[in-house]
Coordinates of N, CA and C in Angstrom, one line a residue:
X1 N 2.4 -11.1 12.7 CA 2.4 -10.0 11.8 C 1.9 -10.6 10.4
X2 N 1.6 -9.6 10.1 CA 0.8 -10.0 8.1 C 1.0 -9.3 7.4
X3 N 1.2 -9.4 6.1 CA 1.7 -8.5 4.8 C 0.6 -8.6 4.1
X4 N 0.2 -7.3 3.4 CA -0.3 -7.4 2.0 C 0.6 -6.7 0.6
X5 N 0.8 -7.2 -0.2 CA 1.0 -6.8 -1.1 C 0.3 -6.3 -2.6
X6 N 0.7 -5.2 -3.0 CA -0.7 -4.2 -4.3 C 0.5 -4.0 -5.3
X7 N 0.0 -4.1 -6.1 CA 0.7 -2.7 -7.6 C -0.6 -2.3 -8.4
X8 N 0.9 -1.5 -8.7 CA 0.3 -0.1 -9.5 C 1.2 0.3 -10.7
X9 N 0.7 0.2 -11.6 CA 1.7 1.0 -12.9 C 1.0 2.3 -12.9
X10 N 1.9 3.3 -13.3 CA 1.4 4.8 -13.1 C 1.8 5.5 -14.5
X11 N 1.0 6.6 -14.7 CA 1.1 7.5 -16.2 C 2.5 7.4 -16.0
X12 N 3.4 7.8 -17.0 CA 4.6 8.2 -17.2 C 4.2 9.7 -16.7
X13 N 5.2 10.6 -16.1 CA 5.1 12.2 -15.8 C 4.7 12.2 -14.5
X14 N 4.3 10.6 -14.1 CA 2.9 11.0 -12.8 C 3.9 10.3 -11.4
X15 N 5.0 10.0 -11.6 CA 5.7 8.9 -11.0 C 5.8 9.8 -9.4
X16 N 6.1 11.0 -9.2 CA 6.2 11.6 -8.1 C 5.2 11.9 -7.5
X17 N 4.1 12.1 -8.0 CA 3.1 13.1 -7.7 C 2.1 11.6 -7.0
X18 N 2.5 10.5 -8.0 CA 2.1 8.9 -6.9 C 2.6 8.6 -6.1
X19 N 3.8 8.8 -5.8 CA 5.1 8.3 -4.6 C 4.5 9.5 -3.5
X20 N 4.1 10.8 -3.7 CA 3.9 11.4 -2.8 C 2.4 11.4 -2.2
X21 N 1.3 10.4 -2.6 CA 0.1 10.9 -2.7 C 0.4 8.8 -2.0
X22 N 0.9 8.3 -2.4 CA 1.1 6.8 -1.7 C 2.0 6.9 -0.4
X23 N 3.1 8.4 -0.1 CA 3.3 8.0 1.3 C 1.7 8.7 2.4
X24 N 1.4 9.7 1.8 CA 0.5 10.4 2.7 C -0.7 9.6 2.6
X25 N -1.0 8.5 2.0 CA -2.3 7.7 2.4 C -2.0 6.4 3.0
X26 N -0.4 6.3 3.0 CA -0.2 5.3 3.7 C -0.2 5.3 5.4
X27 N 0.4 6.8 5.5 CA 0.2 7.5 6.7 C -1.1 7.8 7.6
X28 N -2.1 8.2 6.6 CA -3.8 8.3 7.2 C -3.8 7.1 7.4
X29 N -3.3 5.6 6.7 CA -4.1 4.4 6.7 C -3.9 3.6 7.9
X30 N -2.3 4.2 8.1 CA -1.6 3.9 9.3 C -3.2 4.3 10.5
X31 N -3.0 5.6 10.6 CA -3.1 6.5 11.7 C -4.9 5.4 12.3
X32 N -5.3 5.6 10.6 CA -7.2 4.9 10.9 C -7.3 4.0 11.1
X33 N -7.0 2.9 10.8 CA -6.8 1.5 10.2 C -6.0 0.6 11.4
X34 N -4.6 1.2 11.9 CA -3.6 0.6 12.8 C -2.8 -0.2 11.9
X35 N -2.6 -0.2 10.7 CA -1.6 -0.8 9.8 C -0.4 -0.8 10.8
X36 N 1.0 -0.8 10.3 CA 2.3 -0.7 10.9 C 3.1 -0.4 9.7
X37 N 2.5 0.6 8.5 CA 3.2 0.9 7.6 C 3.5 0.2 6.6
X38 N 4.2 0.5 5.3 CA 4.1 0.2 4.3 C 5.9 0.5 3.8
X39 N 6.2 -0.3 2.6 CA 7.3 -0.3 1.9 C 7.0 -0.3 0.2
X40 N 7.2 0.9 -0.1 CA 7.3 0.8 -2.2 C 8.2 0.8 -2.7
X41 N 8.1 -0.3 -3.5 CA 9.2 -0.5 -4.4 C 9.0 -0.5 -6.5
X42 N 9.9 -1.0 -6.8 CA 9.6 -0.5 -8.2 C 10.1 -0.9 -9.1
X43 N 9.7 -2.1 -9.9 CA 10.0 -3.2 -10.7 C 10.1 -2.6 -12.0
X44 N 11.3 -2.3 -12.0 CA 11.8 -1.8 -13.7 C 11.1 -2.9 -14.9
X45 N 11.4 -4.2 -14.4 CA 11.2 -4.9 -15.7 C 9.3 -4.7 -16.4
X46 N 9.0 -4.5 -15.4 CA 7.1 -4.4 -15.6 C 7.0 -2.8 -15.7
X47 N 7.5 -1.9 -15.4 CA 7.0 -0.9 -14.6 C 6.3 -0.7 -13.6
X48 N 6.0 -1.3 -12.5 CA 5.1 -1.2 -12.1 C 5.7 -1.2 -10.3
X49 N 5.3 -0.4 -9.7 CA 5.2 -0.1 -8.3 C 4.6 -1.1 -7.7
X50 N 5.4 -1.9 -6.6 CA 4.6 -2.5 -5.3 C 4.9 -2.1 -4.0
X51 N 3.6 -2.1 -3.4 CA 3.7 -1.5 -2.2 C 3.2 -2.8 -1.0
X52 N 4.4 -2.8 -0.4 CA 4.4 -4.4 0.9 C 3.9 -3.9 2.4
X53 N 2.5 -3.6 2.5 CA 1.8 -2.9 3.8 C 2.2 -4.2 4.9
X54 N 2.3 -3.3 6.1 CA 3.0 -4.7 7.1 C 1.5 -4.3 8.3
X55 N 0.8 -5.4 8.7 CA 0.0 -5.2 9.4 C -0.3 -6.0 11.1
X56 N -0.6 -5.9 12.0 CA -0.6 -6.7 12.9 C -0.9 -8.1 13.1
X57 N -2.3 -8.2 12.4 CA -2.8 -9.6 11.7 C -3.8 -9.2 10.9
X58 N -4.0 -10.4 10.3 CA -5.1 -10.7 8.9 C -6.1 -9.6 9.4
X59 N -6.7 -10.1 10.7 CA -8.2 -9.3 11.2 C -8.1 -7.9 10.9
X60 N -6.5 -7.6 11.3 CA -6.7 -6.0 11.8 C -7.0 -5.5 9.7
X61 N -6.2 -6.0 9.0 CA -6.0 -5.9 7.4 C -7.7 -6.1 7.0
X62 N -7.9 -7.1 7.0 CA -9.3 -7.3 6.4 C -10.5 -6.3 7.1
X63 N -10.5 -5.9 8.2 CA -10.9 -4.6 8.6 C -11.3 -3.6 7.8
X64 N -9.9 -3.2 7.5 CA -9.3 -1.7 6.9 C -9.7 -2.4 5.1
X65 N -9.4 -3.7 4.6 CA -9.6 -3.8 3.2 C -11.6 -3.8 3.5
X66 N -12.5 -4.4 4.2 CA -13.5 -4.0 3.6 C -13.7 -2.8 3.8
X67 N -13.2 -1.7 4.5 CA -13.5 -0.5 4.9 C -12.9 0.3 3.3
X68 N -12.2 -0.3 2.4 CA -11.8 0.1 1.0 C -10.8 1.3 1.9
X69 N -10.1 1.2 2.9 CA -9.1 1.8 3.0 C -9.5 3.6 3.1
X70 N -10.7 4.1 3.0 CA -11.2 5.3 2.7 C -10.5 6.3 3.4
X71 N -10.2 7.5 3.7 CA -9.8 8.0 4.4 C -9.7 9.3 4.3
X72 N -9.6 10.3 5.3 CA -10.4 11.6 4.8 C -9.7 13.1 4.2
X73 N -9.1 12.7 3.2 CA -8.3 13.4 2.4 C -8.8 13.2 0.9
X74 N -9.6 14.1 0.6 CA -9.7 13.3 -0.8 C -9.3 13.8 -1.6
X75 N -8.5 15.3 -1.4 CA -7.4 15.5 -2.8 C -6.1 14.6 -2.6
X76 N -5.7 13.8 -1.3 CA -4.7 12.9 -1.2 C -5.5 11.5 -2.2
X77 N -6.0 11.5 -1.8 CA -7.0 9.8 -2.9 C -6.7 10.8 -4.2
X78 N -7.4 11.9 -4.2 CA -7.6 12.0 -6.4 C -6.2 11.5 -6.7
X79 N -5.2 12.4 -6.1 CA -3.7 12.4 -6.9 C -3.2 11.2 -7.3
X80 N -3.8 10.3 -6.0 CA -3.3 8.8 -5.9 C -3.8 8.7 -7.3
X81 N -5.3 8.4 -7.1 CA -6.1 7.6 -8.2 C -5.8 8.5 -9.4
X82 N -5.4 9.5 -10.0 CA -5.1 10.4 -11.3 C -3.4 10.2 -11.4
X83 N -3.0 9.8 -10.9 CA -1.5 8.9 -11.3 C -1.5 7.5 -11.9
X84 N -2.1 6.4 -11.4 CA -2.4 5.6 -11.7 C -3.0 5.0 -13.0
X85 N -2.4 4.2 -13.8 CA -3.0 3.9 -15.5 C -3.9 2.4 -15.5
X86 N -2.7 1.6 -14.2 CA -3.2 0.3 -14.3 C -3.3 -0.5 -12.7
X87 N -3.9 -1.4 -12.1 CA -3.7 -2.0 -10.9 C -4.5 -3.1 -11.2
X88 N -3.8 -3.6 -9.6 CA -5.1 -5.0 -9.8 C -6.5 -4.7 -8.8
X89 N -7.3 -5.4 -8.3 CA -8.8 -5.0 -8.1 C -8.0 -5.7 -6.0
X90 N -7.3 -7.0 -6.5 CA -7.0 -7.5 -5.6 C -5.7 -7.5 -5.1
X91 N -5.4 -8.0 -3.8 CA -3.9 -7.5 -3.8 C -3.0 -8.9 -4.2
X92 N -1.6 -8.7 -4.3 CA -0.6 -9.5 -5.4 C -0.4 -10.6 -4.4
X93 N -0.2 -10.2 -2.9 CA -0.2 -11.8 -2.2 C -0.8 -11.0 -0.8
X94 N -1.0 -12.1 -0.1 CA -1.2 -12.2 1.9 C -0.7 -13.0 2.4
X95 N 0.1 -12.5 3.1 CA 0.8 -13.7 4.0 C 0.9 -13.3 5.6
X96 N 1.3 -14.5 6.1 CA 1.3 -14.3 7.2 C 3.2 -14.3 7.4
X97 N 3.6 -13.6 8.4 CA 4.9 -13.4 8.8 C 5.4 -14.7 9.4
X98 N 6.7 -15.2 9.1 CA 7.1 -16.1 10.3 C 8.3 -15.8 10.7
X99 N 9.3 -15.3 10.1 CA 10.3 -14.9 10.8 C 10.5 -13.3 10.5
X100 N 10.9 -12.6 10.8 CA 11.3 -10.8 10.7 C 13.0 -10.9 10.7
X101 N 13.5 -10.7 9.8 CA 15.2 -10.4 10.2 C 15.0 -8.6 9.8
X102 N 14.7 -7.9 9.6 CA 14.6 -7.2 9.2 C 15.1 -5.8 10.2
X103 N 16.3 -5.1 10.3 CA 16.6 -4.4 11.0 C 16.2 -3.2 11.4
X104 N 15.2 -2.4 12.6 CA 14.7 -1.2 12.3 C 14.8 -0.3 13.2
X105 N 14.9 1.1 12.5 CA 15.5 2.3 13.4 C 14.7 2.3 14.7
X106 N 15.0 2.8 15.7 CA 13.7 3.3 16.8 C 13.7 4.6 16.8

């Protein structure tokens, strides 16, 4: 398994209308891509949202990253991208998985 990690600081006012426009593109990215979903979280001390995509491996990620993630919703992308004030170009880390303790529903 392999992780990517992104942030995003978002307008003030815009914080839902991003949390809702970041699960439904995480869901297409899922669906196109074969991701294995995604986790957001939200760092009071920066303000800034990270979101920890969990993927099969590097190949399957690097794929879907040169493909710029596109996907075919594009009032889901505007809202994303019209929430957003600040991000990085690249993501915050890549790693590869070595252990999972991580408990999950079926």
């Amino acid at each position: 398994m392999f992780v990517a990690a992104y942030w995003w600081k978002v307008h003030p006012g815009k914080e839902e209308q991003f949390r809702a426009a970041w699960r439904r593109g995480t869901a297409l990215i899922r669906e196109k891509y074969g991701s294995l979903g995604s986790r957001l979280h939200y760092e009071a001390e920066t303000g800034r949202f990270i979101g920890v995509a969990e993927w099969p491996d590097r190949e399957t990620w690097q794929r879907a990253f040169d493909a710029r993630m596109v996907y075919d919703e594009p009032d889901t992308r505007a809202a994303f991208v019209d929430a957003i004030g600040d991000w990085a170009e690249e993501p915050l880390l890549l790693m590869e998985v070595t252990d999972d303790l991580l408990e999950r529903e079926d």
